[in-house]
Structure formats: structure tokens, C-alpha cells
Short mmCIF file of C-alpha atoms and ligand atoms in Angstrom, two decimals:
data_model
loop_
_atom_site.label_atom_id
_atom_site.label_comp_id
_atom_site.label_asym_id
_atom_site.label_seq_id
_atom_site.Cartn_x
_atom_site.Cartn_y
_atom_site.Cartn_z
CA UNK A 1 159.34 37.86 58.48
CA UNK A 2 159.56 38.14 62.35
CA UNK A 3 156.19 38.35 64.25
CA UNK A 4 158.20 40.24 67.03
CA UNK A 5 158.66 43.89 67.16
CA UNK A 6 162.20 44.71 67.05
CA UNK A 7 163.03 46.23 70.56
CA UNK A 8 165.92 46.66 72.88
CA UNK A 9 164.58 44.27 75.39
CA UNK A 10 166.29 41.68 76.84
CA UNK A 11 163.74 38.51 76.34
CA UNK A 12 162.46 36.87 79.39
CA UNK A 13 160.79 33.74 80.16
CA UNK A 14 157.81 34.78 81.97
CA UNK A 15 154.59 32.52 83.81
CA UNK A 16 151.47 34.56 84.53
CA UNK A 17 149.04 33.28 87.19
CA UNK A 18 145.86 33.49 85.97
CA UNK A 19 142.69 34.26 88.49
CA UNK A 20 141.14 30.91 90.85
CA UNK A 21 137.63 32.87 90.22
CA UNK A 22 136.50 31.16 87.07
CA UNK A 23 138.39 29.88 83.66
CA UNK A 24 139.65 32.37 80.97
CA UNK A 25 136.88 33.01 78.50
CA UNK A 26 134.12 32.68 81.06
CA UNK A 27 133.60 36.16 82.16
CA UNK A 28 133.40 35.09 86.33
CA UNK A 29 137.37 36.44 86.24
CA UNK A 30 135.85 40.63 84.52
CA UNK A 31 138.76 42.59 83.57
CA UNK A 32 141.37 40.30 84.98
CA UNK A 33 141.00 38.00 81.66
CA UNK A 34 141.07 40.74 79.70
CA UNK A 35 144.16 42.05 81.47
CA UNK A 36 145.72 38.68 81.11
CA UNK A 37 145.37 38.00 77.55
CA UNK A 38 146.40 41.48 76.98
CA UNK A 39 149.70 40.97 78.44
CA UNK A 40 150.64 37.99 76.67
CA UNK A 41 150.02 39.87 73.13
CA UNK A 42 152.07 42.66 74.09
CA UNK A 43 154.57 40.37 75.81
CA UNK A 44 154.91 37.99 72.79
CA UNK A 45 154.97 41.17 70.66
CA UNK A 46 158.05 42.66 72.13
CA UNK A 47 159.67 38.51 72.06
CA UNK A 48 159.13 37.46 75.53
CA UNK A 49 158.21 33.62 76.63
CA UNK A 50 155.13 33.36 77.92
CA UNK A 51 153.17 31.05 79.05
CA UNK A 52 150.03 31.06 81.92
CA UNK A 53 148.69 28.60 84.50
CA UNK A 54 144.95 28.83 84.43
CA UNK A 55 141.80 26.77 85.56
CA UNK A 56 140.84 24.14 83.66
CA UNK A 57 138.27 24.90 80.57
CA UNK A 58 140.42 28.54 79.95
CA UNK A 59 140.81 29.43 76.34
CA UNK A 60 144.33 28.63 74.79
CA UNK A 61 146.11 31.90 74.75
CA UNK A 62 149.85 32.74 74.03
CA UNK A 63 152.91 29.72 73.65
CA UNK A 64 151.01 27.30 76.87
CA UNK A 65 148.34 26.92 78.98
CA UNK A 66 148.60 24.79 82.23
CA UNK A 67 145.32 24.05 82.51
CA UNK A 68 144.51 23.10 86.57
CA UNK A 69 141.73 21.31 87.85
CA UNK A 70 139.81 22.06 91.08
CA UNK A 71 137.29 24.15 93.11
CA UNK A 72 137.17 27.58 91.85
CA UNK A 73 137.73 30.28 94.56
CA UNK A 74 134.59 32.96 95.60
CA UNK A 75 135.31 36.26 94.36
CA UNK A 76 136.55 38.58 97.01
CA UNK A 77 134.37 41.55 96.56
CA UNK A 78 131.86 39.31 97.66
CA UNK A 79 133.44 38.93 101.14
CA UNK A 80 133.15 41.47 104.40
CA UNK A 81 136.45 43.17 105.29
CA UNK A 82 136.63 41.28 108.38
CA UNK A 83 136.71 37.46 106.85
CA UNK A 84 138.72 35.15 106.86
CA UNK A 85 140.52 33.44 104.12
CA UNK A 86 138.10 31.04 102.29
CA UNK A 87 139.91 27.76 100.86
CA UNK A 88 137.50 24.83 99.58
CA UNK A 89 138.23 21.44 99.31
CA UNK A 90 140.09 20.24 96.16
CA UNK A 91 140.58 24.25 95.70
CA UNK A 92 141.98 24.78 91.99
CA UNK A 93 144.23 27.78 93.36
CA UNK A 94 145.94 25.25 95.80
CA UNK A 95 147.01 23.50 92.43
CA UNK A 96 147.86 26.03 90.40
CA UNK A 97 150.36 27.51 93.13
CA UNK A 98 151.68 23.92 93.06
CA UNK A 99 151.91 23.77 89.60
CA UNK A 100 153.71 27.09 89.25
CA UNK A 101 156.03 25.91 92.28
CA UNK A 102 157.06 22.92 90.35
CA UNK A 103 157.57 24.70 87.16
CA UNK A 104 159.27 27.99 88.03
CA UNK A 105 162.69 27.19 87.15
CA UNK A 106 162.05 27.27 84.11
CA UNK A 107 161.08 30.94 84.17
CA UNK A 108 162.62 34.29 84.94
CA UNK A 109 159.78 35.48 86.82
CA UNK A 110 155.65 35.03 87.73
CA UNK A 111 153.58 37.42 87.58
CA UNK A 112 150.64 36.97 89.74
CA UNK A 113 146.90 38.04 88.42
CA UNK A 114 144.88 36.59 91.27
CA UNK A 115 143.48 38.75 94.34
CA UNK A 116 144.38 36.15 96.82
CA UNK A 117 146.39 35.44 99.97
CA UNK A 118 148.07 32.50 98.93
CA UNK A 119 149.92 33.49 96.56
CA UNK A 120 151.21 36.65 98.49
CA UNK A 121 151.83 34.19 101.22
CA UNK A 122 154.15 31.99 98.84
CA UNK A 123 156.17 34.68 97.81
CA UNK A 124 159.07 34.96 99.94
CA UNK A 125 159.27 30.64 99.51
CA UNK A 126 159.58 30.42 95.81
CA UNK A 127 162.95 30.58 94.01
CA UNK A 128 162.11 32.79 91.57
CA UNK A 129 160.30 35.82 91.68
CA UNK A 130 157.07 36.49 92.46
CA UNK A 131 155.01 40.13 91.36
CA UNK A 132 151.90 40.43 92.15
CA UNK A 133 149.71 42.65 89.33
CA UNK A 134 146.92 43.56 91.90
CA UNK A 135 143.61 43.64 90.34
CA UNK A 136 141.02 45.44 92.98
CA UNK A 137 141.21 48.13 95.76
CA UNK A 138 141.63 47.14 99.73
CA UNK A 139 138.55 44.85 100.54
CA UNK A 140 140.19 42.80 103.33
CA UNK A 141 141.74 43.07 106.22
CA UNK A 142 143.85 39.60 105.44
CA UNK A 143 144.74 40.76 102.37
CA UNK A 144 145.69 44.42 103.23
CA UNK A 145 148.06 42.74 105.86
CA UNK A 146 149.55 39.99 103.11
CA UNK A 147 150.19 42.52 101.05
CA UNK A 148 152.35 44.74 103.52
CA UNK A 149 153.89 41.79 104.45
CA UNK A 150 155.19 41.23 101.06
CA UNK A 151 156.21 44.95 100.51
CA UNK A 152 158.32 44.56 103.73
CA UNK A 153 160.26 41.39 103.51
CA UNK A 154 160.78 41.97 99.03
CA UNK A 155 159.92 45.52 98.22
CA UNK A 156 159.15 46.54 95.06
CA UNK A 157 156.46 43.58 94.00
CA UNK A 158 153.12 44.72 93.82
CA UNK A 159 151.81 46.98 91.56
CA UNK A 160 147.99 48.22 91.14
CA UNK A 161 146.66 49.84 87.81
CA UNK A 162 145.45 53.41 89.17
CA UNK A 163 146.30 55.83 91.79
CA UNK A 164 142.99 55.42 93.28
CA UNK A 165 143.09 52.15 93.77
CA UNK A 166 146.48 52.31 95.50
CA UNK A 167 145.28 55.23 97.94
CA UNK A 168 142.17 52.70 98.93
CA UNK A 169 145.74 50.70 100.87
CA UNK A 170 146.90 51.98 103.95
CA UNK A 171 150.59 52.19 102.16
CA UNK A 172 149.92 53.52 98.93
CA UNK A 173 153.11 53.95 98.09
CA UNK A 174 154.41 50.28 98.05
CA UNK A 175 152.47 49.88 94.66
CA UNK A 176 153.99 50.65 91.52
CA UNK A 177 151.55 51.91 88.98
CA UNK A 178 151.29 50.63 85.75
CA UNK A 179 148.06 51.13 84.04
CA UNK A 180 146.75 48.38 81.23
CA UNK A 181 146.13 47.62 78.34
CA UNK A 182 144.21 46.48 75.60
CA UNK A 183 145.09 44.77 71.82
CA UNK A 184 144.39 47.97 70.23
CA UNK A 185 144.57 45.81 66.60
CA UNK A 186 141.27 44.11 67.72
CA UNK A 187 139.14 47.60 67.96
CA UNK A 188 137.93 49.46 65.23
CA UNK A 189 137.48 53.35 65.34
CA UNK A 190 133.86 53.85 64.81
CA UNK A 191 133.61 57.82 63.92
CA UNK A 192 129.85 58.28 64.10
CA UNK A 193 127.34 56.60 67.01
CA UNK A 194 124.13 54.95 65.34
CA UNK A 195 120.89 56.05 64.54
CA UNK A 196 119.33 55.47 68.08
CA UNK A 197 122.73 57.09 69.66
CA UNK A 198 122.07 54.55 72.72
CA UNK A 199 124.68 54.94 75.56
CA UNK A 200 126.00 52.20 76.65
CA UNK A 201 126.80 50.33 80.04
CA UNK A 202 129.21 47.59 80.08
CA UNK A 203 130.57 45.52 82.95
CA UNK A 204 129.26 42.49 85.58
CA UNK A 205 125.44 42.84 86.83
CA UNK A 206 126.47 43.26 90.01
CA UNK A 207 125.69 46.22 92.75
CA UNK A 208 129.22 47.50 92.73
CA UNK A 209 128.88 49.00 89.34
CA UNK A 210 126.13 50.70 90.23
CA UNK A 211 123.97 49.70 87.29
CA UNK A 212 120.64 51.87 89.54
CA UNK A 213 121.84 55.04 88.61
CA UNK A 214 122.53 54.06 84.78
CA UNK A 215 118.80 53.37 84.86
CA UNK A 216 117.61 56.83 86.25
CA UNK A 217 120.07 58.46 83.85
CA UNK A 218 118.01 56.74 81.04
CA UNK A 219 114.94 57.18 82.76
CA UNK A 220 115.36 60.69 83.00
CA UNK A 221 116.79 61.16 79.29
CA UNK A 222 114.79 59.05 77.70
CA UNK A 223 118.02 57.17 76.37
CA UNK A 224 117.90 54.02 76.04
CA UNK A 225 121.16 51.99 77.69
CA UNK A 226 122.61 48.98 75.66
CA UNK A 227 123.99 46.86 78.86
CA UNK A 228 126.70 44.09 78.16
CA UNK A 229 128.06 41.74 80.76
CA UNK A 230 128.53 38.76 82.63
CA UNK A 231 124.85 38.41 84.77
CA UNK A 232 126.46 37.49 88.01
CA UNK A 233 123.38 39.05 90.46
CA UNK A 234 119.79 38.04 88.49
CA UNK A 235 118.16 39.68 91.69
CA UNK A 236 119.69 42.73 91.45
CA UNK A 237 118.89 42.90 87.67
CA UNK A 238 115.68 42.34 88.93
CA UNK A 239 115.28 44.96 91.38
CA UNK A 240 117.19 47.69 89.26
CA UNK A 241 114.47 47.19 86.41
CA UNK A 242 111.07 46.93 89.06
CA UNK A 243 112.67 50.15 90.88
CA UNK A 244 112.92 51.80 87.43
CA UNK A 245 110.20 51.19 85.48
CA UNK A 246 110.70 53.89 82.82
CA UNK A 247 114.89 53.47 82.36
CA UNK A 248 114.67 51.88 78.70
CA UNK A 249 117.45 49.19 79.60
CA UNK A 250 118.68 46.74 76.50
CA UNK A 251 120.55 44.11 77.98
CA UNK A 252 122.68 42.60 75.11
CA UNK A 253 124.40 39.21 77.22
CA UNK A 254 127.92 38.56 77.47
CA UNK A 255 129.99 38.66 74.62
CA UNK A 256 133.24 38.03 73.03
CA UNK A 257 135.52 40.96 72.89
CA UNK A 258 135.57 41.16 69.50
CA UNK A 259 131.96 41.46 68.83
CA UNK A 260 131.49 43.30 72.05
CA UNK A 261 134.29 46.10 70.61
CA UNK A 262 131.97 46.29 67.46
CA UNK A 263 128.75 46.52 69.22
CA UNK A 264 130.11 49.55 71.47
CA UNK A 265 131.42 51.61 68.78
CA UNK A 266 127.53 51.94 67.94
CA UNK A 267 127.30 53.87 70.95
CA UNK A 268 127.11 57.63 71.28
CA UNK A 269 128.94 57.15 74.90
CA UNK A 270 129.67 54.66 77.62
CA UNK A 271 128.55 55.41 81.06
CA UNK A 272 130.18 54.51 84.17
CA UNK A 273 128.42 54.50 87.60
CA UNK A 274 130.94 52.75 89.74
CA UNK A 275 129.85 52.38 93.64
CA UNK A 276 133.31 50.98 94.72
CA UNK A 277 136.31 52.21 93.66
CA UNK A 278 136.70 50.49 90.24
CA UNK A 279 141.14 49.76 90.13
CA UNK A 280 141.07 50.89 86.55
CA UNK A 281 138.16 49.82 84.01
CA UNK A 282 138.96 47.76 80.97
CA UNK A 283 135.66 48.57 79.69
CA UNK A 284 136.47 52.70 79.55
CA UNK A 285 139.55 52.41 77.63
CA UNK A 286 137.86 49.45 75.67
CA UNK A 287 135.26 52.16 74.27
CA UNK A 288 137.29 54.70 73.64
CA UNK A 289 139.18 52.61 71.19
CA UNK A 290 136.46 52.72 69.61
CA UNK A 291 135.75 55.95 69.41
CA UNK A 292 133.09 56.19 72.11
CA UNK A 293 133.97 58.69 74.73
CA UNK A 294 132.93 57.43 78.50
CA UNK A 295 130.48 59.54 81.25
CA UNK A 296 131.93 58.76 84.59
CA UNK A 297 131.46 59.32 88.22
CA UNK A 298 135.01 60.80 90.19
CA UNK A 299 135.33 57.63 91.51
CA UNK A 300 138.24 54.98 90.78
CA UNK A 301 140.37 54.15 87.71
CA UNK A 302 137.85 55.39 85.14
CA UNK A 303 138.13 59.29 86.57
CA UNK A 304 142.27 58.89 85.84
CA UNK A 305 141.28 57.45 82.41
CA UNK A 306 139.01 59.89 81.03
CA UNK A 307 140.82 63.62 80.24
CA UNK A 308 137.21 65.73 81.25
CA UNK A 309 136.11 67.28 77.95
CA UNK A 310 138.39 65.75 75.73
CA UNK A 311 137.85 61.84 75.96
CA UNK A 312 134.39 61.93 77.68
CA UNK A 313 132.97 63.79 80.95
CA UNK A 314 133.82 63.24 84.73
CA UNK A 315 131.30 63.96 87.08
CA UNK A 316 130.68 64.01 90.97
CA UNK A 317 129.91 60.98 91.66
CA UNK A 318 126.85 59.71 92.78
CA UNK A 319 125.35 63.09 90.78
CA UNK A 320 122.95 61.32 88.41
CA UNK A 321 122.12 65.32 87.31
CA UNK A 322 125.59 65.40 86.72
CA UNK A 323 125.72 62.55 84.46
CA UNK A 324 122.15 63.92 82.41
CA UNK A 325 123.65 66.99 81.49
CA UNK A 326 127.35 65.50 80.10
CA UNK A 327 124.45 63.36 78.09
CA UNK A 328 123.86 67.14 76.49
CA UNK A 329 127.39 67.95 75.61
CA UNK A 330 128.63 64.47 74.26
CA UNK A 331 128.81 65.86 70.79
CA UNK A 332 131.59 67.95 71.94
CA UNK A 333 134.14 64.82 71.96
CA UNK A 334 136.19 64.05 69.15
CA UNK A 335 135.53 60.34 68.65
CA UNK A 336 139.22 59.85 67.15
CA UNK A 337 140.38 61.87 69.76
CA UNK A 338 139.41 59.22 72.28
CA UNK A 339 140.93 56.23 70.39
CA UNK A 340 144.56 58.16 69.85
CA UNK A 341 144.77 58.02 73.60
CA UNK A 342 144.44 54.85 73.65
CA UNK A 343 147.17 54.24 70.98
CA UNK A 344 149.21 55.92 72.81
CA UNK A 345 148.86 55.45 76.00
CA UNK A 346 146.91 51.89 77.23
CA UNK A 347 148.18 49.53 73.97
CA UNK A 348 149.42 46.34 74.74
CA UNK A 349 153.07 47.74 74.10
CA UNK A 350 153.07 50.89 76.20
CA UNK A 351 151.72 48.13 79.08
CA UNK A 352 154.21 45.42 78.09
CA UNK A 353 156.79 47.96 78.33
CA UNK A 354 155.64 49.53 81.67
CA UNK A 355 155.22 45.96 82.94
CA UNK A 356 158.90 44.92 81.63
CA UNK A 357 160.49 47.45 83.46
CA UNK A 358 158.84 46.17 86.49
CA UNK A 359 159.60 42.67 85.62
CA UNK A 360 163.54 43.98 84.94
CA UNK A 361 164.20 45.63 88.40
CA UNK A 362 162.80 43.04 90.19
CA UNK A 363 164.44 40.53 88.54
CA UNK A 364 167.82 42.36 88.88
CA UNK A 365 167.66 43.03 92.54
CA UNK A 366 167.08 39.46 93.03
CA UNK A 367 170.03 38.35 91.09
CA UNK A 368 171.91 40.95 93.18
CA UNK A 369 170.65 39.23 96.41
CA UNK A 370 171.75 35.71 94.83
CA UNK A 371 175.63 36.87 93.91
CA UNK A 372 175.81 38.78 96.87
N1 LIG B 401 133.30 41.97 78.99
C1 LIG B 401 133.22 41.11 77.92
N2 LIG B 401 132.02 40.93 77.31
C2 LIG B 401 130.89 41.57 77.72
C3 LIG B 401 130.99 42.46 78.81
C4 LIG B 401 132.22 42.64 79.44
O1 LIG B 401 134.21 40.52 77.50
O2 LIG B 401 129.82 41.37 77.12
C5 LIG B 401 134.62 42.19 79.63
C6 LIG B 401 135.20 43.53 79.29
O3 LIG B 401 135.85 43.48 78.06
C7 LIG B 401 136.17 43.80 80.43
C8 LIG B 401 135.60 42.99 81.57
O4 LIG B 401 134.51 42.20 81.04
O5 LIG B 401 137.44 43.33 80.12
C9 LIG B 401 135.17 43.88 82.69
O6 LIG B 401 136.32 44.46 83.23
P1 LIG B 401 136.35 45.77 84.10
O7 LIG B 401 137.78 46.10 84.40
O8 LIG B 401 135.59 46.85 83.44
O9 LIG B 401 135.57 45.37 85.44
P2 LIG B 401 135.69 44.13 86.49
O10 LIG B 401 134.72 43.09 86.00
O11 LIG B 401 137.12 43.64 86.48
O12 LIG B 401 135.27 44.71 87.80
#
């Protein structure tokens, strides 16, 4: 029996470009892993090639992985708006773009997964076609200005995965918008939180998610908050619990996404404090495929995600109050309510086939140039 799902696609031979921040597996790269591995399910699924080019020590996922060696790259929301481009020596994102340079004949497209200049800056020189999957909001002014120079010399080759992350670009409108995705196969429905009914908090430990407020929310409700997630700032974890002595924070570690998906469910509801305009949040559909609806600010992808009062509660953001009192009315979700919406609208399918359409016109209008 075929693995593939019989569809009306035309198959293409696709490379994605994985992230220079860190290998696949390790957590550095947050929901751009989870992004990637999701699209070469759904991909393969529908009877695509693909393969990736990733730094060395990823995990093996879908038909190949080029595994490159090198200097990983910082992560940009690290950097001030006004820096420059950081490259260092032996960098590993130097080699992958060389790698995918000297293999891209042998693909119909790349798709790019890394928020970095050099691969926008490559575009217009490689034979085949180049999108760019953009995986944050506007953090720098070199990128902001690669980017529109992309959109003006081959239009139609970046897209972002939420409407607020696109309106944080002075152009919104040269992004297409194509959500994500998760495996949906890998997440069970949970229908029922655990005794404790903990909320949970899942994402880096890092100030941009805002992890302060999740710890007066539990301060003030007594609830105790499960935290999963890579522990990229030990000073900030630091701070958050000494400026909070009475938030009853669990933090859990970083785990695989199948026990992670598990651990979740156990949740009564996933909170979401984001202090930068999160470009979608893997984590909020992630729970609700589970079953747990998600609390969030009206900030950034999440606040497209959740449908307020049906999938979870969206609240001013910043408005810790706010967030207390959806902590009162959680029971009024329907936890299978929360994972049909993901079914039907963020499974690896409905993204491959978003992402496929993408991949189609862009890949027609450059044959058109060609013959022309
Ligand atoms: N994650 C994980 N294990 C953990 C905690 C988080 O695999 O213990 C993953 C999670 O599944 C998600 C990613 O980390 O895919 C975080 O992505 P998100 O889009 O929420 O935020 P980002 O880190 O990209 O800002």
C-alpha cells in the first residue's frame, strides 16, 4: 500500500534550508525545527521529494539530511535593530548556502527556514528558486531592507505565518501568509486536565516570552505553572523566580515533542505572555491538539490562533488581571473543540497544501521568465 496520500499535486523535488542557530533536535532553533520537520511529513505525505540541509548533529528527518559543519550563527532576537550582519569564522550558514548552491539542480525549488541575510542576499544568484518561509517579526534594519530587496527584484517569495507578524514590516503586503503546522498523528486528545489542573507555560526561558507575568498569574491564583523549554537565559530564570517568590513555578526541562504533547494534555490551559510579537506559536496550536485551550495576551500569532471563547481566551495584553480571570472561565472550553481546529486548520496537510501553492506559482512564474 502507498504511504502517500492520493492528491492532485504535481510532485516536486524540494530542499529546505534548515536554521544556522543550532542543529535540529537541539531546541537553540524553537519553533523553526518544529516547523521544519512538520513540513517534510506533510510534504512526503502528499508525495513530494524532500530533502533538508542542516547543521551538523541534526536529527535524520525525511528522504536526506546534508549535514554541514561550522560555526553556528547568534540568534537574531538577540541583536539591536541597528546591527550589523554578524558572520563568524568557519560560519556553518556560509556552508550550507554553498552546499545548497552546489546541489540545487537537482531540485525544483528551496525553501528557506533561516532568519538571515545571506540567504535573502543569494536569492536573485541561484538558478533555481529561492522562498524564504520567514520565521520572526522585523528585528533589523539589514534584514527589513534584504527582505524588500527580494520582494522587488522576484516578487512573490517571502511568506510569514501570521498577519501580525507581517504588519511588524514596513510592506506588509509582500508576505504571503501561510500559517503552520503540526503532525496532528503525534498528539493525543486529552479530554479532561489532571488532578492538580496546573496551567502550563511552554516555550524558550528567555525575556521575550514574558515568562514574569506567567509567574504573577500563578502567584496571584495560586496555580501552579508546569514550564517546558529550552533554558536559553539561566539569569532571567533566576530573576523571574527571586522577583516572585510566591508564583508556584514547575519547570519540567526540555523535551521531545512527543512526550512534551503528552505532558501538556495534563494541563487545564496553556498560557501565553508574549512581550514581542510572537510570528505564530507552535506551542498554542501544539496544546490545543491536545485538547488544552491557550490564555493569551492580543499580541502576535497566538491572538490569530485562538477563536476568544471557543479555543481558549484572548486578553489585553500586558493585563495580568486579564489573564486571572480567563483562569475562572476555562471550564467553558470544549477541550475537543480546540483539537478539531487544529485538524482542520494547522495539520501538516492543510500547511503542505498552503505551502505547495506557494511553491507552484513561484515555480511557474520562473519557468515563464526562462521560456520567455
Ligand atoms: N519545545 C519542545 N520541547 C519543550 C519545549 C518546547 O520541543 O520542552 C518546542 C515546541 O514544540 C515548539 C518550540 O519549542 O515547537 C517553540 O516554538 P514557538 O513557535 O512557540 O516559539 P519560538 O521558540 O520559535 O520563539
Amino acid at each position: 500500500m502507498s504511504r502517500w496520500v492520493e492528491l492532485d499535486v504535481t510532485p516536486r523535488r524540494i530542499l529546505l534550508a534548515s536554521t544556522p542557530v543550532g542543529p535540529l533536535g537541539s531546541g537553540i532553533g524553537g519553533g523553526v525545527e518544529l516547523t521544519l520537520h512538520n513540513l517534510v511529513y506533510g510534504l512526503g505525505l502528499q508525495g513530494h521529494h524532500v530533502e533538508v540541509v542542516a547543521p551538523a548533529g541534526s536529527l535524520h528527518v525525511g528522504e536526506r539530511v546534508h549535514q554541514v559543519k561550522g560555526a553556528l550563527q547568534v540568534s537574531s532576537q538577540t541583536q539591536a535593530r541597528d546591527a550589523p550582519i554578524e558572520m563568524p569564522s568557519g560560519s556553518v550558514l556560509a556552508a550550507m548556502w554553498s552546499t545548497v548552491s552546489d546541489i540545487q539542480d537537482q531540485f525544483d525549488a528551496v525553501i528557506n527556514l533561516a532568519y538571515d541575510w545571506l540567504p535573502l542576499y543569494l536569492t536573485p544568484f541561484m538558478r533555481v528558486p529561492v522562498l524564504h518561509l520567514v520565521s520572526m517579526g522585523s528585528l533589523n534594519d539589514v534584514m527589513d531592507s534584504a527582505l524588500a530587496d527580494v520582494e522587488l527584484e522576484l516578487s512573490g517569495r517571502l511568506a510569514a505565518h501570521s498577519m501580525a507578524q507581517a504588519n511588524t514590516f514596513p510592506d506588509p503586503a509582500m508576505f504571503r501568509i501561510v500559517g503552520n503546522g503540526i503532525v496532528t498523528e503525534r498528539y493525543d486528545l486529552q479530554t479532561r486536565p489532571d488532578a492538580e489542573a496546573a496551567l502550563g507555560f511552554v516555550g524558550r526561558i528567555s525575556p521575550e516570552k514574558g515568562l514574569e507575568d506567567v509567574a504573577e498569574l500563578s502567584a496571584r491564583t495560586g496555580r501552579v505553572v508546569r514550564v517546558w523549554g529550552m533554558m536559553q537565559d539561566e539569569a532571567y530564570w533566576h530573576r523571574v523566580a527571586i522577583d516572585h517568590p510566591d508564583a508556584r513555578l514547575d519547570y519540567r526541562g526540555f523535551l521531545p515533542t512527543d512526550e512534551l504533547q503528552a505532558e501538556i494534555g495534563r494541563c487545564a490551559a496553556l498560557v501565553m505572555t508574549p512581550k514581542w510579537v510572537e510570528a505564530f506559536g507552535n506551542v498554542a496550536i501544539e496544546a490545543m491538539a491536545t485538547g488544552v485551550p491557550v490564555l493569551t495576551y492580543d499580541r502576535g500569532g497566538p491572538a490569530e490562533i485562538v477563536v476568544d471563547g471557543v479555543t481558549g481566551f484572548v486578553v489585553p495584553a500586558d493585563d495580568v488581571d486579564a489573564l486571572a480571570d480567563a483562569v475562572e472561565r476555562i471550564d467553558q472550553i470544549d477541550r475537543a473543540m480546540c483539537r478539531q481546529r487544529v485538524d482542520a486548520e494547522y495539520s501538516s496537510l492543510a500547511m503542505a497544501d498552503r505551502v505547495v501553492t506557494w511553491v507552484d506559482e513561484v515555480v511557474d512564474a520562473s519557468n515563464a521568465v526562462v521560456d520567455a
